[in-house]
Amino acid sequence: MTDTNGFSLTRRGALVSGVAAASTTALPLDAQPLPAEARAATVPVSFTVNGKKRALDLDPRVTLLDALREHLHLTGSKKGCDHGQCGACTVMVEGKRINSCLTLAVMHDGDEITTIEGLGKPGDLHPMQAAFVKHDGYQCGYCTPGQIMAAVAMLQEVKDGVPSYVSTDLTAAGRIDAQEVRERMSGNICRCAAYSNIVAAIADVAGAEDVA
Amino acid sequence: MKPFTYERATSPAAAAAAVAAKPGAKFVAGGTNLLDLMKLQIEAPTHLVDVNRLGLDTIEATPDGGLRVGALVRNTALAADSRVRRDYGVLSRALLSGASGQLRNKATTAGNLLQRTRCPYFYDTNQACNKRKPGSGCAALGGYSRALAVIGTSKDCIATHPSDMAVAMRALDATVETVDGGGRTRTIPIADFHRLPGSTPWIETALTPGEMITAVTLPAPVRGTHIYRKVRDRASYAFATISVAAILPESGTPRFAFGGLAHKPWRVAAAEARLDGGAKAIAAAALAGATPTSQNAYKIPLVERTLAAVLAEGRAA
Ligand SMILES: Cc1cc2nc3c(=O)[nH]c(=O)nc-3n(C[C@H](O)[C@H](O)[C@H](O)COP(=O)(O)OP(=O)(O)OC[C@H]3O[C@@H](n4cnc5c(N)ncnc54)[C@H](O)[C@@H]3O)c2cc1C
Ligand code: SF4
Ligand code: FES
Ligand code: FES
């Protein structure tokens, strides 16, 4: 495991060994023979993730989220619900935010994908990451990578003139206030309910004046 | 998910031929409904034909002043198109009221029309559901039916169609263009596209097996006030309990289509002739013959009250 946070045992490492210890009597998963019909033919796919070309050979059932987390070990994107209901898995594909849990990796051949790992690094944070730190835009942090990816792409949507359900004038140029932030970020659920600080962080980056 | 094979289609006709040739094959567009259902094994296609890169993602002006929307145009792109925002406000608003920013970036025009019901028993594979398992019965009858249909129902199914976009398209009299496995094309008026459940609730649309949607065409714009009002249990990111798509022209007949009431977007010509009678008369005509359950009877007065709000908004505009 690559050690990015300076500790010899990461939280994830502890979690994995904990699970292994609890299931010593069970067969390791990959030792169980799969019935023939359960072994789907793999499909080659290559895409660019955070500026790096990646080529994979995948069971077509693998979602983009699982490809990123389990195959490329980019565990920043989180799996909250796996059904498009929480936003924890939000990544950008070709610059647009999507739920990576509801799309197949093999559907993204040739695409440019950005995850939270590609947005900024410790010591070189993206302004949105820095604003979440400054405004305490999280408690447990589980929803945070998805919130940040969604927020960055959301501000681009406003610049691109995408209206929202609460925009009073559909044809007017994009304007951002607290109501707009809440509506446009409704696809990201925070179980810790850090919403007011999340709105403040996004407003800070957007330069919005009337955002409470 | 059950295993499946995967192919990237090379043309709409080839995609339709590929799905028609293989029993159990399905198209995949945005994947936001299909993959959700595949994870729950409610859908279990054996073969997926990816229709994403066939050039069906453009919005073009038609000779008669309307717009031809490619089947793969994303919900965000359609809602944000400057012509749609200016001339088809009801459609832009309906799209923006649905799902979330992330989902709308993936969801497609065709996929949205074909999304399956949100009936809780359809989603629970331990329950009887004629739609999921023909002939197994309907657990919603006598079950938890608060969100389900009040009109056009049958003794075999009381599900609603969950799309917001389709309700606006019904008000706009859109037409659906298709190509089938033999390469034949046809157009289907949106009024005939979705079906009532009857005794075959698993047959939801007029499409034949392997028939692929290539575009949805909007006729020339109807000038006037366009409103989409959605009532739901939370302020955003929730399906409609009921919704109203309204086009109120300066003079002439208004248009009202309703979501959350039936197995298809609900529109009744007789109701549109009752504008003089106000919300009460319009609602009464739109809901004539309704058969709500004790749990969803609240939708009947809610339609009238939502219409009253829509008419007030129209007068203020
Ligand atoms: C959490 C959540 C909340 C949501 N909230 C709302 C909401 O409030 N309002 C709302 O309206 N919707 C809502 N949705 C549903 C969403 O709008 C649909 O999932 C989406 O529109 C489906 O489009 P898609 O392109 O992803 O379809 P897919 O999942 O790719 O396909 C859906 C179906 O259409 C078929 N299909 C796709 N393209 C074609 C074609 N060209 N020809 C023939 N068949 C085709 C597929 O085979 C499949 O059966 C929500 C979804 C989620 C997950
Ligand atoms: S209402 Fe329709 S979808 Fe719901 S359980 Fe009954 S048959 Fe199934
Ligand atoms: S994990 Fe993708 S939306 Fe919840
Ligand atoms: S910070 Fe805990 S879920 Fe959002």
XYZ file of C-alpha atoms and ligand atoms in Angstrom:
598
model
C 0.000 0.000 0.000
C 1.299 3.441 -0.803
C 1.604 5.488 2.309
C 0.424 9.022 1.695
C -0.294 10.290 5.165
C 2.988 9.578 6.894
C 1.698 6.867 9.228
C 2.969 3.342 8.762
C -0.517 1.886 9.156
C -3.276 3.758 7.325
C -6.864 3.610 8.451
C -7.658 1.548 5.381
C -4.844 -0.873 6.202
C -6.219 -1.348 9.700
C -9.676 -1.935 8.299
C -8.500 -4.548 5.817
C -6.465 -6.517 8.361
C -9.373 -6.321 10.811
C -11.662 -7.932 8.270
C -9.062 -10.597 7.457
C -8.679 -11.477 11.141
C -12.420 -11.837 11.564
C -12.771 -14.286 8.694
C -9.812 -16.640 9.105
C -11.992 -19.749 8.823
C -13.565 -18.651 5.526
C -11.924 -19.271 2.167
C -10.255 -16.228 0.662
C -12.652 -14.825 -1.912
C -10.457 -15.522 -4.948
C -10.065 -19.193 -4.004
C -13.748 -19.916 -4.481
C -14.262 -21.338 -7.962
C -16.746 -19.299 -9.972
C -19.334 -21.153 -12.042
C -18.682 -20.769 -15.772
C -21.708 -18.541 -16.428
C -20.569 -16.151 -13.698
C -17.264 -15.527 -15.416
C -17.961 -12.795 -17.937
C -15.524 -12.145 -20.766
C -13.366 -9.143 -19.951
C -13.314 -6.013 -22.083
C -10.239 -3.826 -22.602
C -10.708 -0.169 -21.719
C -8.302 2.742 -21.477
C -8.888 6.198 -20.100
C -6.941 9.042 -18.569
C -7.240 9.413 -14.809
C -5.846 12.596 -13.243
C -3.661 13.131 -16.308
C -2.272 9.582 -16.358
C -3.151 7.058 -19.086
C -4.561 3.832 -17.662
C -5.346 0.607 -19.503
C -7.467 -2.064 -17.844
C -9.060 -5.337 -18.815
C -12.350 -5.469 -16.966
C -15.392 -7.610 -16.330
C -18.077 -5.352 -17.893
C -19.915 -5.348 -14.538
C -17.205 -3.197 -12.935
C -18.535 0.298 -12.290
C -16.328 3.315 -12.846
C -16.269 3.743 -9.048
C -15.012 0.190 -8.471
C -12.447 0.549 -11.266
C -11.075 3.672 -9.588
C -11.108 2.287 -6.056
C -10.390 -1.419 -6.446
C -8.333 -1.543 -9.640
C -6.492 1.789 -9.600
C -6.441 2.128 -5.779
C -7.722 5.693 -5.913
C -9.793 5.385 -2.767
C -10.639 9.079 -2.412
C -13.946 8.609 -4.247
C -16.314 6.990 -1.758
C -19.082 4.416 -2.018
C -22.004 5.605 0.083
C -25.091 4.025 -1.449
C -23.947 2.548 -4.799
C -27.330 3.660 -6.245
C -26.992 7.304 -7.271
C -28.648 8.548 -4.100
C -25.836 10.164 -2.087
C -23.138 11.733 -4.308
C -20.163 10.335 -2.331
C -18.804 8.785 -5.550
C -18.869 12.035 -7.568
C -16.025 12.368 -10.096
C -15.613 14.465 -13.223
C -15.718 12.845 -16.629
C -14.756 15.170 -19.478
C -15.096 18.007 -16.963
C -18.665 17.126 -15.923
C -19.668 15.759 -12.513
C -21.328 12.352 -12.506
C -22.064 9.551 -10.024
C -19.315 7.029 -10.761
C -21.352 4.236 -9.118
C -24.039 4.308 -11.819
C -21.837 3.966 -14.877
C -19.761 1.088 -16.193
C -16.006 1.562 -16.524
C -16.076 0.022 -20.008
C -18.422 2.811 -21.135
C -15.617 5.344 -20.632
C -13.022 4.276 -23.180
C -10.924 7.303 -24.143
C -12.469 9.581 -21.499
C -10.668 12.075 -19.272
C -11.505 11.402 -15.615
C -10.670 13.566 -12.606
C -10.959 12.321 -9.021
C -10.343 14.136 -5.749
C -6.713 12.884 -5.892
C -6.248 14.820 -9.133
C -7.739 18.055 -7.870
C -5.004 18.973 -5.407
C -2.429 17.466 -3.080
C -1.473 18.023 0.565
C 0.507 21.277 0.484
C -0.981 22.202 -2.897
C -4.721 22.183 -2.315
C -7.327 23.210 -4.835
C -9.096 26.402 -3.626
C -12.250 24.362 -2.958
C -10.317 21.878 -0.799
C -8.713 24.755 1.099
C -12.123 26.398 1.605
C -13.596 23.190 3.061
C -10.693 23.090 5.551
C -11.047 26.777 6.375
C -14.826 26.604 6.905
C -14.896 23.187 8.571
C -17.074 21.866 5.747
C -17.189 18.341 7.165
C -17.276 16.262 10.300
C -16.492 12.593 9.546
C -15.287 13.500 6.041
C -16.886 10.584 4.220
C -18.996 12.703 1.895
C -16.273 15.339 1.460
C -14.470 14.149 -1.704
C -17.850 13.923 -3.458
C -18.946 17.306 -2.096
C -15.738 18.964 -3.301
C -15.809 17.385 -6.764
C -19.495 18.276 -7.140
C -18.904 21.849 -5.963
C -16.021 22.505 -8.365
C -17.980 21.149 -11.335
C -21.153 22.923 -10.176
C -19.462 26.341 -10.285
C -18.348 25.563 -13.831
C -21.964 24.694 -14.732
C -23.038 28.118 -13.433
C -20.336 29.760 -15.584
C -21.524 27.727 -18.566
C -25.046 29.102 -18.128
C -26.760 25.955 -16.854
C -29.886 27.130 -14.979
C -31.353 25.436 -11.899
C -34.904 24.688 -10.749
C -34.763 27.698 -8.396
C -33.413 30.180 -10.965
C -36.176 32.787 -11.312
C -35.254 33.633 -14.906
C -34.223 30.663 -17.042
C -32.640 32.876 -19.678
C -30.613 35.109 -17.326
C -26.868 34.618 -16.858
C -25.765 32.394 -13.987
C -26.000 33.916 -10.524
C -25.114 32.143 -7.331
C -26.636 32.614 -3.893
C -27.329 30.314 -0.941
C -30.573 29.007 -2.407
C -28.833 28.216 -5.703
C -25.957 26.453 -3.912
C -28.374 24.310 -1.893
C -30.431 23.338 -4.957
C -27.431 22.643 -7.170
C -25.685 20.619 -4.438
C -28.758 18.570 -3.459
C -27.226 15.472 -5.046
C -24.650 15.309 -2.244
C -25.957 14.075 1.079
C -23.991 14.697 4.300
C -24.922 12.291 7.074
C -23.176 14.570 9.577
C -25.242 17.501 8.291
C -22.294 19.857 7.849
C -24.435 21.653 5.291
C -24.147 25.232 6.561
C -20.338 25.071 6.543
C -20.343 23.355 3.141
C -22.445 26.206 1.732
C -20.068 28.732 3.333
C -17.007 27.034 1.803
C -18.556 26.957 -1.670
C -19.734 30.571 -1.351
C -16.223 31.614 -0.374
C -14.794 30.122 -3.561
C -17.646 31.411 -5.714
C -17.161 34.903 -4.315
C -20.884 35.096 -3.682
C -21.894 38.034 -1.536
C -25.376 37.224 -0.362
C -24.690 33.653 0.656
C -25.527 33.063 4.288
C -25.174 -7.932 -11.035
C -25.710 -10.970 -13.225
C -22.973 -11.453 -15.823
C -23.520 -9.952 -19.254
C -21.564 -9.333 -22.418
C -20.966 -5.828 -23.703
C -20.656 -4.219 -27.102
C -20.250 -0.674 -28.390
C -22.715 -0.090 -31.202
C -21.527 1.410 -34.493
C -24.828 2.917 -35.715
C -28.429 3.226 -34.466
C -29.648 0.590 -36.945
C -26.833 -1.777 -35.964
C -27.645 -1.235 -32.289
C -31.317 -2.024 -32.878
C -30.376 -5.108 -34.915
C -28.030 -6.275 -32.147
C -30.700 -5.949 -29.434
C -33.407 -7.497 -31.628
C -31.148 -10.465 -32.449
C -30.412 -11.463 -28.842
C -33.168 -12.293 -26.379
C -32.234 -10.639 -23.094
C -30.215 -7.868 -24.752
C -30.749 -4.217 -23.792
C -29.542 -0.772 -24.803
C -27.559 1.189 -22.250
C -27.482 4.990 -22.461
C -26.680 6.966 -19.274
C -27.087 3.783 -17.265
C -28.534 5.681 -14.288
C -31.741 3.646 -14.172
C -30.666 0.418 -15.804
C -27.537 -0.143 -13.665
C -29.440 0.729 -10.498
C -31.951 -2.019 -11.351
C -29.255 -4.472 -12.495
C -27.489 -4.198 -9.135
C -30.752 -5.258 -7.499
C -31.249 -7.980 -10.150
C -34.626 -6.470 -11.035
C -33.188 -6.165 -14.531
C -30.792 -8.880 -15.647
C -29.854 -8.339 -19.297
C -27.511 -10.926 -20.781
C -26.046 -8.477 -23.291
C -25.661 -4.687 -23.231
C -25.439 -2.562 -26.360
C -23.841 0.806 -25.580
C -25.496 3.518 -27.702
C -23.480 6.433 -26.329
C -21.218 7.350 -29.208
C -23.482 7.279 -32.231
C -23.718 11.025 -32.807
C -27.259 11.165 -31.409
C -26.369 13.940 -28.975
C -27.304 17.065 -30.944
C -30.331 19.379 -30.848
C -31.307 20.620 -34.299
C -33.905 23.085 -35.582
C -36.648 21.454 -37.700
C -38.069 23.031 -40.878
C -41.404 23.754 -39.164
C -39.820 25.783 -36.358
C -39.450 23.042 -33.762
C -36.483 21.150 -32.345
C -35.245 17.619 -32.938
C -33.577 16.360 -29.773
C -31.198 13.425 -30.222
C -31.936 10.394 -28.027
C -28.562 10.692 -26.298
C -28.784 14.414 -25.451
C -28.147 14.616 -21.701
C -30.833 16.073 -19.452
C -28.487 18.942 -18.431
C -27.681 19.797 -22.051
C -31.366 19.830 -23.005
C -32.384 21.959 -20.001
C -29.541 24.427 -20.671
C -29.980 24.761 -24.445
C -30.695 28.449 -25.102
C -33.616 27.645 -27.446
C -35.194 25.316 -24.897
C -34.794 27.863 -22.107
C -36.376 30.590 -24.228
C -39.139 28.702 -26.055
C -39.814 25.529 -24.051
C -39.475 26.741 -20.460
C -41.807 24.032 -19.183
C -39.370 21.370 -20.433
C -36.287 23.083 -19.041
C -37.919 23.424 -15.609
C -39.247 19.858 -15.602
C -35.781 18.504 -16.377
C -34.175 20.681 -13.699
C -36.685 19.496 -11.109
C -35.591 15.879 -11.628
C -32.845 13.901 -9.902
C -29.543 15.756 -9.154
C -26.912 17.726 -11.070
C -24.728 14.621 -11.336
C -27.560 12.402 -12.579
C -28.789 14.963 -15.108
C -25.288 15.105 -16.613
C -25.593 11.385 -17.435
C -29.324 10.807 -17.933
C -30.405 10.897 -21.571
C -33.580 11.948 -23.350
C -34.475 8.372 -24.360
C -33.428 6.823 -21.046
C -35.515 9.328 -19.119
C -38.652 8.416 -21.114
C -37.964 4.732 -20.470
C -37.112 4.863 -16.763
C -39.058 2.312 -14.744
C -41.501 2.950 -11.927
C -40.448 3.757 -8.338
C -43.189 1.565 -6.822
C -41.587 0.220 -3.600
C -42.789 -3.336 -4.314
C -41.282 -3.291 -7.796
C -37.963 -2.566 -6.043
C -38.363 -5.300 -3.415
C -37.690 -8.644 -5.076
C -39.304 -10.488 -2.143
C -42.702 -9.013 -2.990
C -45.326 -9.920 -5.565
C -45.196 -7.549 -8.531
C -46.802 -8.144 -11.921
C -44.503 -5.650 -13.529
C -41.328 -7.372 -12.341
C -42.700 -10.927 -12.439
C -45.778 -11.229 -14.670
C -48.603 -13.114 -12.957
C -47.151 -12.885 -9.440
C -49.756 -10.383 -8.226
C -49.531 -6.818 -6.996
C -48.360 -6.227 -3.438
C -49.123 -2.507 -3.711
C -52.875 -3.147 -3.766
C -53.712 -3.088 -0.085
C -50.082 -2.232 0.686
C -48.194 1.042 1.048
C -49.626 3.055 -1.811
C -49.106 6.667 -0.758
C -46.929 7.501 -3.789
C -48.828 5.440 -6.355
C -51.380 6.122 -9.078
C -54.914 7.435 -8.595
C -56.218 7.194 -12.158
C -55.886 4.869 -15.148
C -55.001 2.033 -12.765
C -55.971 -1.618 -13.091
C -56.516 -4.504 -10.709
C -53.058 -5.723 -11.735
C -50.964 -2.564 -11.197
C -51.271 0.916 -9.669
C -47.740 2.162 -10.404
C -46.904 5.656 -11.657
C -44.437 6.722 -14.314
C -41.790 8.691 -12.423
C -40.415 10.993 -15.139
C -40.741 14.772 -14.871
C -39.396 15.366 -18.395
C -42.073 13.161 -19.970
C -44.845 15.241 -18.366
C -43.530 18.409 -20.015
C -43.118 16.577 -23.331
C -46.751 15.457 -23.087
C -47.827 19.094 -22.645
C -45.674 20.023 -25.663
C -47.089 17.216 -27.890
C -43.633 15.792 -28.642
C -43.130 12.836 -30.971
C -40.722 9.936 -30.476
C -38.636 8.753 -33.445
C -37.391 5.171 -33.577
C -35.524 2.628 -35.666
C -36.155 -1.112 -35.317
C -33.997 -4.198 -35.821
C -34.934 -4.345 -39.509
C -33.841 -0.717 -40.043
C -37.436 0.578 -40.314
C -38.123 3.988 -38.809
C -41.364 5.405 -37.409
C -42.651 8.235 -35.217
C -44.891 7.763 -32.187
C -46.887 10.647 -30.644
C -45.969 10.986 -26.967
C -49.662 10.500 -26.069
C -49.438 6.931 -27.437
C -45.905 6.196 -26.268
C -46.542 5.227 -22.641
C -49.322 2.710 -21.921
C -51.747 2.199 -19.089
C -51.053 -0.978 -17.081
C -54.240 -2.919 -17.937
C -53.686 -6.659 -17.579
C -50.094 -6.458 -18.889
C -48.322 -3.941 -16.636
C -44.914 -5.227 -17.747
C -45.554 -3.784 -21.239
C -44.932 -0.105 -20.557
C -44.503 1.562 -23.941
C -45.416 1.208 -27.614
C -41.851 0.092 -28.477
C -41.342 -3.368 -29.969
C -38.430 -5.557 -28.808
C -35.179 -4.110 -30.140
C -36.787 -0.839 -31.264
C -34.459 2.036 -30.470
C -35.336 5.664 -29.836
C -33.250 7.939 -32.068
C -34.795 11.347 -31.278
C -37.672 13.240 -29.712
C -39.134 16.064 -31.795
C -40.755 19.148 -30.291
C -43.258 21.009 -32.488
C -42.905 24.778 -32.986
C -43.060 26.573 -29.629
C -46.344 27.554 -27.971
C -45.904 31.144 -26.755
C -47.165 32.044 -23.328
C -46.281 31.306 -19.725
C -44.564 27.965 -19.186
C -44.735 26.511 -15.680
C -43.621 23.217 -14.145
C -44.667 22.856 -10.538
C -43.533 19.789 -8.641
C -44.806 18.790 -5.193
C -42.560 16.431 -3.240
C -41.602 15.274 0.230
C -38.353 17.245 0.307
C -37.352 20.434 -1.469
C -34.971 18.847 -3.975
C -33.667 15.464 -5.219
C -36.971 13.643 -4.754
C -39.591 12.218 -7.089
C -42.891 14.033 -7.484
C -45.915 13.149 -5.402
C -47.746 15.120 -8.064
C -46.601 17.642 -10.660
C -48.249 19.989 -13.145
C -46.789 21.033 -16.506
C -48.725 24.050 -17.743
C -48.597 26.225 -20.838
C -50.797 29.298 -20.509
C -50.993 31.164 -23.822
C -52.067 34.812 -23.924
C -55.249 33.707 -25.643
C -56.639 30.326 -26.548
C -56.668 26.960 -24.857
C -54.199 26.266 -22.054
C -52.411 22.953 -21.708
C -52.081 20.937 -18.507
C -50.254 17.634 -18.103
C -49.851 15.907 -14.743
C -47.150 13.722 -13.222
C -47.450 11.376 -10.252
C -51.058 10.478 -11.026
C -50.894 7.608 -13.488
C -48.841 5.022 -15.351
C -48.208 7.705 -17.983
C -48.131 11.498 -18.101
C -51.811 12.430 -17.614
C -53.498 14.909 -19.934
C -57.235 15.334 -20.511
C -58.552 17.574 -23.323
C -61.876 18.182 -21.508
C -59.976 19.649 -18.532
C -58.185 22.168 -20.731
C -61.568 23.483 -21.932
C -62.550 24.320 -18.326
C -60.189 27.270 -17.692
C -63.193 29.528 -16.980
C -64.155 27.308 -14.053
C -60.716 27.750 -12.454
C -58.634 25.134 -10.657
C -61.668 23.309 -9.237
C -63.256 22.682 -12.628
C -59.986 21.785 -14.342
C -59.024 19.343 -11.591
C -62.474 17.752 -11.556
C -62.362 17.136 -15.304
C -58.766 15.897 -15.241
C -59.512 13.451 -12.428
C -62.933 12.184 -13.579
C -63.061 8.461 -12.874
C -60.132 8.488 -10.432
C -59.890 5.488 -8.096
C -57.460 6.492 -5.345
C -56.575 4.246 -2.409
C -57.167 5.450 1.137
C -53.440 6.297 1.329
C -53.158 8.352 -1.848
C -56.567 10.044 -1.873
C -54.720 13.185 -0.696
C -53.533 13.596 -4.288
C -57.055 14.559 -5.423
C -57.293 17.852 -3.473
C -53.548 18.374 -3.981
C -54.076 18.525 -7.765
C -56.678 21.269 -7.372
C -54.496 23.277 -4.967
C -51.406 22.927 -7.142
C -53.424 24.031 -10.165
C -54.625 27.057 -8.202
C -50.993 27.957 -7.484
C -50.081 27.448 -11.140
C -52.924 29.695 -12.333
C -51.936 32.376 -9.813
C -48.332 32.182 -11.023
C -49.616 32.507 -14.599
C -51.626 35.622 -13.759
C -48.611 37.185 -12.036
C -46.275 36.491 -14.966
C -31.475 8.932 -6.954
C -32.243 9.204 -8.205
C -33.200 10.208 -8.234
C -33.909 10.471 -9.394
N -34.865 11.447 -9.387
C -35.594 11.684 -10.502
C -36.613 12.673 -10.536
O -36.838 13.372 -9.549
N -37.302 12.848 -11.682
C -37.067 12.107 -12.794
O -37.735 12.317 -13.804
N -36.123 11.153 -12.795
C -35.385 10.933 -11.684
N -34.443 9.949 -11.688
C -34.365 9.039 -12.831
C -33.466 9.514 -13.942
O -34.066 10.607 -14.586
C -33.286 8.337 -14.902
O -32.491 7.376 -14.261
C -32.636 8.726 -16.213
O -33.386 9.697 -16.884
C -32.480 7.503 -17.107
O -31.743 7.861 -18.263
P -30.446 7.023 -18.704
O -29.973 7.594 -19.978
O -29.465 6.956 -17.598
O -31.129 5.613 -18.947
P -30.534 4.124 -18.876
O -30.451 3.710 -17.449
O -29.314 4.002 -19.714
O -31.708 3.340 -19.615
C -33.029 3.264 -19.103
C -33.828 2.330 -20.008
O -33.959 2.880 -21.313
C -33.469 1.984 -22.308
N -32.856 2.832 -23.340
C -31.895 3.780 -23.157
N -31.658 4.436 -24.315
C -32.488 3.905 -25.245
C -32.740 4.186 -26.627
N -32.076 5.150 -27.281
N -33.688 3.450 -27.266
C -34.374 2.483 -26.610
N -34.165 2.174 -25.305
C -33.253 2.880 -24.635
C -32.504 1.086 -21.580
O -32.399 -0.179 -22.201
C -33.169 0.974 -20.209
O -34.173 0.012 -20.227
C -33.677 9.693 -10.547
C -32.705 8.698 -10.533
C -31.992 8.443 -9.387
C -30.963 7.351 -9.392
S -48.257 -1.382 -8.491
Fe -47.359 -2.282 -10.365
S -45.174 -2.028 -9.980
Fe -46.154 -1.833 -7.941
S -46.242 -3.942 -7.078
Fe -48.155 -3.615 -8.201
S -47.667 -4.517 -10.216
Fe -45.697 -4.087 -9.263
S -22.197 5.912 -4.020
Fe -22.705 6.804 -5.933
S -24.303 8.147 -5.396
Fe -23.996 7.085 -3.517
S -18.965 14.969 6.869
Fe -19.790 13.085 7.552
S -21.113 12.597 5.913
Fe -20.569 14.611 5.441
